[in-house]
C-alpha positions as CSV (number, residue, x, y, z in Angstrom):
1,P,-53.2,74.5,42.5
2,V,-54.4,72.9,45.8
3,C,-54.3,69.1,45.4
4,K,-54.9,66.0,47.3
5,A,-51.7,64.5,48.7
6,L,-50.3,61.5,46.9
7,T,-51.2,58.2,48.6
8,N,-47.9,56.7,47.7
9,E,-44.7,57.3,49.6
10,V,-42.1,59.0,47.3
11,T,-38.4,58.2,47.2
12,L,-35.6,60.0,45.3
13,L,-32.9,57.5,44.2
14,P,-29.3,58.5,44.3
15,L,-27.2,59.4,41.2
16,G,-25.6,56.5,39.4
17,Q,-25.3,54.9,35.9
18,G,-28.2,52.6,35.2
19,I,-30.2,53.5,38.3
20,K,-33.9,53.2,37.8
21,C,-37.1,52.5,39.7
22,R,-38.0,49.0,40.6
23,T,-40.6,47.3,38.3
24,N,-44.1,48.7,38.9
25,H,-42.7,51.5,41.2
26,D,-42.8,54.3,38.6
27,F,-45.0,57.4,38.8
28,S,-47.3,58.2,35.9
29,E,-46.8,61.3,33.9
30,A,-49.9,62.7,35.6
31,D,-48.4,62.2,39.1
32,C,-44.8,63.1,38.2
33,V,-44.9,66.8,39.1
34,A,-46.5,66.2,42.5
35,A,-44.2,63.3,43.3
36,A,-41.0,65.0,42.2
37,S,-41.9,68.3,43.9
38,S,-42.3,66.5,47.2
39,V,-38.6,65.5,47.1
40,G,-37.2,68.9,46.0
41,G,-37.8,68.9,42.3
42,N,-38.9,72.0,40.4
43,L,-40.3,73.0,37.0
44,R,-37.8,74.5,34.6
45,G,-39.5,77.4,32.9
46,G,-42.8,76.4,34.6
47,V,-43.2,73.2,32.6
48,L,-42.7,69.4,33.1
49,L,-40.1,68.4,30.6
50,V,-41.4,65.4,28.6
51,G,-39.4,63.4,26.1
52,N,-38.2,60.1,24.9
53,W,-34.6,60.2,25.8
54,P,-32.2,57.3,25.4
55,N,-29.8,58.5,28.2
56,T,-32.3,58.9,31.0
57,P,-34.3,56.5,33.1
58,S,-37.8,55.9,32.0
59,G,-40.6,57.6,33.9
60,C,-40.3,60.4,36.4
61,F,-36.9,61.8,37.4
62,V,-35.0,65.0,38.3
63,E,-31.9,66.3,36.7
64,A,-29.2,66.5,39.3
65,S,-27.8,69.9,38.2
66,D,-30.9,72.0,38.8
67,K,-33.6,69.5,40.1
68,A,-35.7,70.1,37.0
69,I,-38.6,67.6,36.8
70,H,-38.6,65.4,33.7
71,Y,-40.7,62.5,32.4
72,S,-39.4,60.1,29.8
73,A,-41.7,57.7,27.9
74,N,-38.7,55.7,26.6
75,S,-39.0,52.4,28.5
76,S,-35.6,51.2,27.3
77,G,-33.8,54.4,28.3
78,I,-30.6,53.9,30.4
79,N,-29.6,56.5,33.0
80,D,-26.2,57.9,32.2
81,G,-25.8,58.9,35.8
82,Y,-26.9,62.6,35.7
83,F,-30.5,61.9,36.7
84,Q,-32.3,60.8,39.9
85,P,-35.4,58.6,39.4
86,V,-38.5,59.5,41.5
87,C,-40.1,56.3,42.6
88,I,-43.0,54.8,44.6
89,Q,-41.3,53.6,47.7
90,G,-43.3,50.4,47.9
91,K,-45.3,48.6,50.5
92,E,-42.5,46.6,52.0
93,Q,-41.3,47.5,55.4
94,I,-37.5,47.9,55.4
95,T,-35.4,46.9,58.3
96,L,-31.8,47.8,58.8
97,F,-30.2,45.3,61.1
98,P,-27.1,46.3,63.2
99,A,-23.7,45.2,61.8
100,G,-22.4,41.9,63.1
101,K,-20.8,38.7,61.9
102,G,-23.3,36.1,60.7
103,I,-26.3,38.4,60.7
104,S,-28.5,38.0,57.6
105,C,-32.1,38.3,56.4
106,T,-34.5,35.5,57.1
107,P,-34.7,33.4,53.9
108,G,-37.3,34.9,51.5
109,Y,-36.9,38.4,53.0
110,N,-33.9,39.6,50.9
111,F,-34.3,42.4,48.4
112,S,-33.2,41.5,44.9
113,E,-30.2,43.3,43.3
114,E,-32.7,45.5,41.4
115,E,-34.5,46.5,44.6
116,C,-31.4,46.9,46.7
117,I,-30.6,50.5,45.8
118,S,-34.1,51.9,46.5
119,A,-34.5,49.9,49.7
120,A,-31.0,50.8,51.1
121,A,-31.3,54.4,50.1
122,S,-34.5,54.7,52.0
123,V,-32.7,53.8,55.3
124,G,-29.6,56.0,54.7
125,G,-27.4,54.1,52.3
126,N,-25.7,55.8,49.4
127,L,-23.9,54.7,46.2
128,R,-20.1,54.8,46.1
129,D,-18.9,56.7,43.0
130,G,-22.5,56.4,41.7
131,K,-22.4,52.6,41.7
132,L,-23.9,49.6,43.6
133,L,-21.0,47.6,45.0
134,I,-21.4,43.9,44.0
135,D,-19.5,41.6,46.3
136,G,-18.9,37.9,46.0
137,G,-16.6,37.6,49.0
138,S,-17.4,35.5,52.1
139,N,-16.9,38.6,54.4
140,K,-20.1,40.3,53.0
141,P,-23.6,39.1,53.8
142,Y,-25.7,37.7,51.0
143,G,-28.2,40.2,49.5
144,C,-28.5,43.9,50.2
145,S,-26.4,45.6,52.9
146,I,-25.0,49.0,53.9
147,E,-21.3,49.5,54.9
148,E,-21.4,50.7,58.5
149,L,-18.9,53.7,58.3
150,S,-19.3,54.9,54.7
151,K,-23.0,54.0,54.3
152,A,-22.1,52.5,50.8
153,I,-24.7,50.2,49.4
154,H,-23.5,46.6,48.7
155,F,-25.1,43.6,47.1
156,G,-23.6,40.3,48.2
157,T,-23.8,37.4,45.7
158,N,-22.2,34.7,47.9
159,A,-25.2,32.7,49.3
160,T,-23.0,30.2,51.2
């Protein structure tokens, strides 16, 4: 079919246990094929795979092994790490500041821990061993950050 382009920007989140789209950033079942196709997904056997799986994220996602497009209606499903959620990127502008001691976001402009993976992945960050690194040490900035050399995504919990 020839279709209108989606008006929402699409982002494919990295692999990792528990990874899911931010609240209100899921694609509907009707938009799932177009969204997932735009980030490399494909139809297995020519169909969208629809289910109610407990081991997948809810909403639109692709299976890492073959990029097959799926849609799960199970709102309490938990990603076991083999699936990449397809999400609406969001309206926020994302800024990646250069590394430097004492550099932090302006108060009120931090991403939450839930939003960190999606935001950081959109500017080149990745998960280390499929996980967001949570840091409480004083050498990490508060909030969402990306390690300069490895590009690993961190979330600093030390607000002081």
